[in-house]
Coordinates of C-alpha atoms and ligand atoms in Angstrom, one line a residue:
X1 CA 80.3 -118.1 4.2
X2 CA 76.9 -119.7 4.3
X3 CA 75.1 -119.4 7.6
X4 CA 75.1 -116.1 9.6
X5 CA 75.2 -116.6 13.4
X6 CA 73.8 -113.5 15.1
X7 CA 75.0 -112.9 18.7
X8 CA 73.9 -109.3 18.8
X9 CA 73.0 -107.8 22.2
X10 CA 70.1 -105.8 20.9
X11 CA 68.4 -105.5 18.7
X12 CA 68.9 -109.2 18.7
X13 CA 68.3 -112.1 16.4
X14 CA 64.8 -113.1 15.4
X15 CA 63.7 -116.7 14.8
X16 CA 63.5 -117.2 11.0
X17 CA 59.7 -117.9 11.4
X18 CA 59.1 -114.5 13.0
X19 CA 61.2 -112.7 10.3
X20 CA 59.2 -114.5 7.7
X21 CA 55.9 -113.4 9.2
X22 CA 57.1 -109.8 9.2
X23 CA 58.1 -110.0 5.5
X24 CA 54.7 -111.6 4.7
X25 CA 53.0 -108.8 6.6
X26 CA 54.7 -106.1 4.5
X27 CA 54.2 -108.0 1.3
X28 CA 50.5 -108.4 1.8
X29 CA 50.3 -104.6 1.6
X30 CA 51.3 -104.7 -2.1
X31 CA 48.8 -107.2 -3.4
X32 CA 46.2 -108.1 -0.8
X33 CA 44.8 -106.0 2.1
X34 CA 46.8 -103.1 3.5
X35 CA 49.6 -104.1 5.8
X36 CA 49.2 -103.5 9.6
X37 CA 51.3 -100.4 9.4
X38 CA 48.8 -98.9 6.9
X39 CA 45.6 -99.2 8.9
X40 CA 44.0 -97.5 11.9
X41 CA 45.2 -98.7 15.3
X42 CA 41.5 -98.3 16.4
X43 CA 40.3 -100.7 13.6
X44 CA 39.2 -104.3 14.1
X45 CA 42.4 -105.9 12.8
X46 CA 44.8 -104.0 15.1
X47 CA 42.6 -104.3 18.1
X48 CA 42.5 -108.1 17.6
X49 CA 46.3 -108.1 17.5
X50 CA 46.4 -106.0 20.6
X51 CA 44.0 -108.3 22.5
X52 CA 45.9 -111.4 21.4
X53 CA 49.2 -109.8 22.4
X54 CA 47.9 -108.8 25.9
X55 CA 46.6 -112.3 26.4
X56 CA 49.7 -114.1 25.2
X57 CA 52.0 -111.9 27.3
X58 CA 49.9 -112.4 30.5
X59 CA 49.9 -116.2 29.8
X60 CA 53.6 -116.5 29.2
X61 CA 54.4 -114.2 32.2
X62 CA 51.8 -116.0 34.3
X63 CA 50.6 -112.7 35.5
X64 CA 48.0 -112.7 38.3
X65 CA 45.0 -110.3 38.2
X66 CA 46.8 -108.1 40.8
X67 CA 49.2 -106.9 38.1
X68 CA 48.4 -104.4 35.2
X69 CA 50.1 -104.8 31.9
X70 CA 50.9 -101.6 30.0
X71 CA 52.1 -101.6 26.4
X72 CA 54.2 -98.5 26.1
X73 CA 56.8 -97.0 23.8
X74 CA 60.0 -95.1 24.4
X75 CA 62.2 -98.1 25.2
X76 CA 63.5 -99.3 28.5
X77 CA 65.3 -96.0 29.2
X78 CA 62.0 -94.1 29.2
X79 CA 61.0 -96.3 32.1
X80 CA 64.2 -95.3 34.0
X81 CA 62.5 -91.9 34.2
X82 CA 58.8 -92.8 34.4
X83 CA 59.2 -95.3 37.3
X84 CA 60.4 -92.9 40.0
X85 CA 57.9 -90.2 38.7
X86 CA 55.0 -92.7 39.2
X87 CA 56.1 -94.8 42.1
X88 CA 58.4 -92.7 44.2
X89 CA 57.4 -89.1 43.6
X90 CA 58.7 -86.9 46.5
X91 CA 59.9 -90.0 48.3
X92 CA 63.0 -92.1 48.4
X93 CA 63.8 -95.1 46.3
X94 CA 66.6 -97.7 46.7
X95 CA 68.7 -98.9 43.7
X96 CA 71.2 -101.7 43.3
X97 CA 74.2 -100.6 41.2
X98 CA 75.4 -103.6 39.3
X99 CA 76.6 -102.3 35.9
X100 CA 76.0 -100.0 33.0
X101 CA 72.2 -100.2 32.8
X102 CA 71.4 -99.9 36.5
X103 CA 73.8 -96.9 36.6
X104 CA 71.8 -95.2 33.9
X105 CA 68.6 -96.0 35.7
X106 CA 70.0 -94.4 38.8
X107 CA 71.1 -91.3 36.9
X108 CA 67.6 -90.8 35.4
X109 CA 65.8 -91.5 38.7
X110 CA 67.6 -88.8 40.6
X111 CA 65.5 -86.0 39.2
X112 CA 62.2 -87.2 40.6
X113 CA 63.1 -89.1 43.8
X114 CA 65.8 -89.3 46.5
X115 CA 67.9 -92.2 45.5
X116 CA 69.8 -94.5 48.0
X117 CA 72.3 -97.0 46.6
X118 CA 71.4 -100.1 48.6
X119 CA 74.3 -102.1 47.2
X120 CA 77.0 -101.7 44.6
X121 CA 79.5 -103.9 42.9
X122 CA 81.3 -100.9 41.3
X123 CA 84.4 -101.6 43.4
X124 CA 85.1 -104.9 41.7
X125 CA 84.3 -103.7 38.2
X126 CA 80.8 -105.2 38.3
X127 CA 82.0 -108.8 38.3
X128 CA 79.8 -109.9 41.1
X129 CA 76.5 -109.0 42.7
X130 CA 76.1 -107.0 45.9
X131 CA 73.9 -107.8 48.9
X132 CA 71.1 -105.4 50.0
X133 CA 71.9 -103.0 52.8
X134 CA 69.1 -102.2 55.3
X135 CA 66.7 -99.7 53.6
X136 CA 65.7 -96.3 55.1
X137 CA 62.1 -96.0 56.4
X138 CA 59.8 -94.8 53.7
X139 CA 61.7 -96.3 50.8
X140 CA 59.2 -96.6 48.0
X141 CA 60.8 -99.6 46.2
X142 CA 64.1 -101.4 45.5
X143 CA 65.1 -101.3 41.9
X144 CA 67.5 -103.8 40.3
X145 CA 68.5 -104.8 36.8
X146 CA 67.9 -108.5 36.5
X147 CA 70.4 -109.0 33.8
X148 CA 73.1 -106.5 33.0
X149 CA 73.4 -106.8 29.3
X150 CA 76.7 -104.9 29.0
X151 CA 78.5 -106.4 32.0
X152 CA 77.3 -110.0 31.7
X153 CA 76.0 -110.4 35.3
X154 CA 72.6 -111.7 36.2
X155 CA 70.6 -112.2 39.4
X156 CA 69.8 -115.9 39.7
X157 CA 66.7 -114.9 41.7
X158 CA 65.2 -111.5 42.7
X159 CA 67.0 -109.8 45.6
X160 CA 65.2 -109.9 49.0
X161 CA 63.8 -106.7 50.5
X162 CA 60.7 -105.7 52.6
X163 CA 59.7 -103.1 50.0
X164 CA 58.2 -103.7 46.5
X165 CA 60.8 -104.9 44.1
X166 CA 61.1 -103.1 40.7
X167 CA 63.1 -104.8 38.0
X168 CA 64.6 -103.9 34.6
X169 CA 64.1 -107.3 32.8
X170 CA 64.9 -106.0 29.3
X171 CA 67.5 -108.6 28.5
X172 CA 66.1 -111.7 30.3
X173 CA 62.3 -111.5 30.1
X174 CA 60.8 -114.8 29.2
X175 CA 64.2 -116.5 29.0
X176 CA 63.4 -118.7 32.0
X177 CA 60.7 -119.3 34.6
X178 CA 60.6 -116.3 36.9
X179 CA 58.6 -115.2 39.9
X180 CA 57.1 -112.2 38.1
X181 CA 54.1 -112.1 40.5
X182 CA 56.5 -111.3 43.4
X183 CA 57.5 -108.0 41.8
X184 CA 55.9 -104.7 42.4
X185 CA 56.7 -103.6 38.9
X186 CA 59.0 -104.6 36.0
X187 CA 59.7 -103.5 32.5
X188 CA 61.4 -104.6 29.3
X189 CA 62.2 -103.3 25.9
X190 CA 61.1 -105.7 23.1
X191 CA 64.2 -105.8 20.9
X192 CA 65.9 -108.7 22.7
X193 CA 63.7 -111.6 23.7
X194 CA 60.3 -110.1 22.7
X195 CA 60.7 -109.0 19.1
X196 CA 61.7 -105.6 17.7
X197 CA 62.2 -102.1 19.1
X198 CA 59.1 -100.0 19.4
X199 CA 57.2 -101.7 22.2
X200 CA 58.0 -101.5 25.9
X201 CA 56.3 -104.0 28.2
X202 CA 55.6 -102.5 31.7
X203 CA 53.9 -104.4 34.5
X204 CA 52.7 -102.7 37.7
X205 CA 51.0 -104.2 40.7
X206 CA 47.6 -102.5 40.8
X207 CA 47.8 -101.1 44.3
X208 CA 51.0 -99.3 43.5
X209 CA 49.2 -97.3 40.7
X210 CA 47.6 -95.3 43.5
X211 CA 51.0 -93.7 44.0
X212 CA 51.0 -92.2 40.6
X213 CA 50.6 -88.4 41.3
X214 CA 47.5 -86.8 39.8
X215 CA 49.7 -83.9 38.8
X216 CA 51.6 -86.0 36.3
X217 CA 50.8 -85.2 32.6
X218 CA 48.5 -88.2 31.7
X219 CA 50.8 -89.4 29.0
X220 CA 53.5 -90.0 31.6
X221 CA 51.2 -91.5 34.2
X222 CA 50.9 -95.3 34.6
X223 CA 47.5 -94.8 36.2
X224 CA 46.2 -92.8 33.2
X225 CA 47.7 -95.4 30.8
X226 CA 45.8 -98.3 32.4
X227 CA 42.6 -96.3 32.1
X228 CA 43.2 -96.0 28.3
X229 CA 44.1 -99.6 27.6
X230 CA 45.3 -101.0 25.3
X231 CA 46.9 -97.6 24.2
X232 CA 46.3 -93.9 24.5
X233 CA 47.9 -93.0 21.1
X234 CA 49.2 -94.5 17.9
X235 CA 51.6 -97.4 18.8
X236 CA 54.4 -98.9 16.7
X237 CA 52.0 -101.4 15.3
X238 CA 54.6 -103.6 13.5
X239 CA 56.4 -104.0 16.9
X240 CA 53.2 -105.2 18.5
X241 CA 52.7 -107.6 15.6
X242 CA 56.3 -108.8 15.9
X243 CA 56.0 -109.5 19.7
X244 CA 52.8 -111.4 19.1
X245 CA 54.6 -113.5 16.4
X246 CA 57.4 -114.0 18.8
X247 CA 55.1 -115.3 21.6
X248 CA 53.4 -117.6 19.1
X249 CA 56.8 -118.9 18.1
X250 CA 57.5 -119.4 21.8
X251 CA 54.4 -121.5 22.1
X252 CA 55.6 -123.7 19.2
X253 CA 58.9 -124.2 20.9
X254 CA 57.2 -125.5 24.0
X255 CA 57.0 -122.3 26.0
X256 CA 59.3 -120.7 28.5
X257 CA 60.4 -124.0 30.3
X258 CA 61.6 -125.5 27.0
X259 CA 63.6 -122.4 25.9
X260 CA 64.9 -122.0 29.4
X261 CA 66.5 -125.5 29.2
X262 CA 68.0 -124.6 25.9
X263 CA 69.3 -121.3 27.1
X264 CA 70.9 -123.0 30.1
X265 CA 72.6 -125.5 27.8
X266 CA 73.8 -122.7 25.5
X267 CA 75.3 -120.7 28.3
X268 CA 76.9 -123.8 29.9
X269 CA 78.6 -124.8 26.6
X270 CA 80.0 -121.4 26.0
X271 CA 81.3 -120.8 29.6
X272 CA 82.9 -124.2 29.6
X273 CA 84.7 -123.4 26.4
X274 CA 85.9 -120.1 27.8
X275 CA 87.0 -121.6 31.1
X276 CA 89.1 -124.3 29.5
X277 CA 90.9 -121.9 27.1
X278 CA 94.1 -120.1 27.7
X279 CA 93.3 -117.4 25.1
X280 CA 89.9 -116.2 26.3
X281 CA 88.8 -115.2 29.7
X282 CA 85.5 -114.5 31.5
X283 CA 86.2 -113.0 34.9
X284 CA 82.6 -112.7 36.3
X285 CA 82.1 -114.5 39.6
X286 CA 80.5 -117.8 38.6
X287 CA 77.3 -117.3 40.6
X288 CA 76.8 -114.0 38.9
X289 CA 77.4 -115.0 35.3
X290 CA 74.7 -114.1 32.9
X291 CA 72.9 -116.8 31.0
X292 CA 71.9 -114.3 28.3
X293 CA 75.0 -112.1 27.6
X294 CA 78.3 -113.9 27.9
X295 CA 81.1 -111.3 28.1
X296 CA 84.7 -112.3 27.5
X297 CA 88.1 -110.9 26.6
X298 CA 91.2 -112.1 24.9
X299 CA 94.1 -112.3 27.3
X300 CA 95.9 -110.2 24.8
X301 CA 93.4 -107.4 24.0
X302 CA 95.5 -106.3 21.0
X303 CA 94.3 -109.3 19.2
X304 CA 90.6 -108.4 19.5
X305 CA 90.4 -106.8 16.0
X306 CA 91.9 -109.9 14.4
X307 CA 89.4 -112.1 16.3
X308 CA 86.4 -110.0 15.2
X309 CA 87.6 -110.0 11.6
X310 CA 88.1 -113.8 11.6
X311 CA 84.7 -114.3 13.3
X312 CA 83.0 -112.1 10.8
X313 CA 84.6 -113.9 7.9
X314 CA 83.1 -117.1 9.3
X315 CA 79.6 -115.6 9.6
X316 CA 79.6 -114.7 13.3
X317 CA 78.2 -111.3 13.9
X318 CA 77.4 -109.1 16.9
X319 CA 80.4 -110.3 19.0
X320 CA 81.7 -106.8 20.0
X321 CA 81.4 -105.9 23.6
X322 CA 79.2 -102.9 24.7
X323 CA 80.8 -99.6 23.4
X324 CA 81.1 -98.3 27.0
X325 CA 83.0 -101.4 28.2
X326 CA 84.8 -103.0 25.2
X327 CA 85.9 -106.6 25.0
X328 CA 83.7 -109.2 23.5
X329 CA 80.2 -110.6 24.1
X330 CA 77.9 -113.3 22.8
X331 CA 74.2 -112.7 23.5
X332 CA 72.3 -115.9 23.7
X333 CA 68.6 -114.8 23.6
X334 CA 65.8 -117.2 23.0
X335 CA 66.0 -116.9 19.2
X336 CA 69.7 -118.0 19.2
X337 CA 69.8 -121.7 18.4
X338 CA 72.0 -124.2 20.2
X339 CA 73.7 -125.0 16.9
X340 CA 74.9 -121.3 16.6
X341 CA 76.6 -121.7 20.0
X342 CA 78.1 -125.0 19.0
X343 CA 79.5 -123.3 15.9
X344 CA 80.8 -120.4 18.0
X345 CA 82.5 -122.8 20.4
X346 CA 84.2 -124.6 17.5
X347 CA 85.3 -121.3 16.0
X348 CA 86.8 -120.2 19.4
X349 CA 88.8 -123.4 19.5
X350 CA 89.9 -123.1 15.9
X351 CA 91.0 -119.4 16.4
X352 CA 92.9 -120.4 19.5
X353 CA 94.6 -123.2 17.7
X354 CA 95.7 -120.8 14.9
X355 CA 96.9 -118.2 17.4
Ligands
PMP401 N1 68.1 -101.9 30.2 C1 68.8 -103.0 29.8 C2 69.1 -104.1 30.7 C3 69.2 -103.0 28.4 O1 69.9 -104.0 28.0 C4 68.9 -101.9 27.6 C5 69.3 -101.9 26.1 N2 70.4 -102.6 25.7 C6 68.1 -100.9 28.1 C7 67.8 -100.9 29.4 C8 67.8 -99.7 27.2 O2 66.8 -100.0 26.3 P1 66.3 -99.0 25.2 O3 67.3 -98.8 24.2 O4 65.0 -99.7 24.7 O5 65.9 -97.7 25.9

């Protein structure tokens, strides 16, 4: 086995150049200046990284001045709780239920807001995407999960509603051009397309910050966070460093439009291979298929263990489905090269031939 092809759903693969910069950063601590994890987050070096990170994120997301960028910690799940506290306190909020992650978001939101399910695809096992039912008067926002990492379904475009849209974009941020400016708020953990775990990117339209109740502890308040930019407390500095390195790598690749074209090619190649096979199956409605997380099963699930063992022997890792769902999954984040998907497609054919 020579090359490792990493299809992990998250934490996901890093580009070799980014991994190298992380190694260099830790190595410099032993023989040069201290590494970034050993110096003050209020010092010049970290503040420079923070400023460059904010600028690079704003540029790649094409964020207008109307939107505030918050660099938080706690992962995407912490936002499941903070969002309703800040944007829908004592009000009602609507959610689309489209899979594992939006379900968890709904569960967390229930303790601070009254939640209406505006659409659900639970009845068909989350293999399609629902429409949006008329929203009750006074609905604070409509929340959706742009890409359901575990179920392999993705909204091709944001849903349409006459209230602010709020999106969990954890597993698709910066994977394709996206109308971020149309959203009232969105958030993403970093360990998929943005680097490593430890940083959570949160964007909120400035006028919505007014909703953040003054009674919230400042550490949980979006409004208080923006007043203490770039951070109120000690951040996971190596995660900020990794995301900056990732965005600089993205620049070198030609930016979002270039990786988007590659991502579309990777997904098309893999879905075509699954669709022409009589061993593997993806039963997501074609219009709802995720470009980032391709879920699939063996027609005979009893053979899954043999498949994973053979894949692992050939250097393919991270192909297990989400633990709550089972089956198989290949995640095709920005850092996954087209050549890895070509190799996977060849392996799928070879395993089928041998079966
Ligand atoms: N939302 C989505 C769409 C995810 O894929 C994940 C992680 N896989 C999360 C939320 C949770 O992220 P975290 O572990 O950073 O809380």
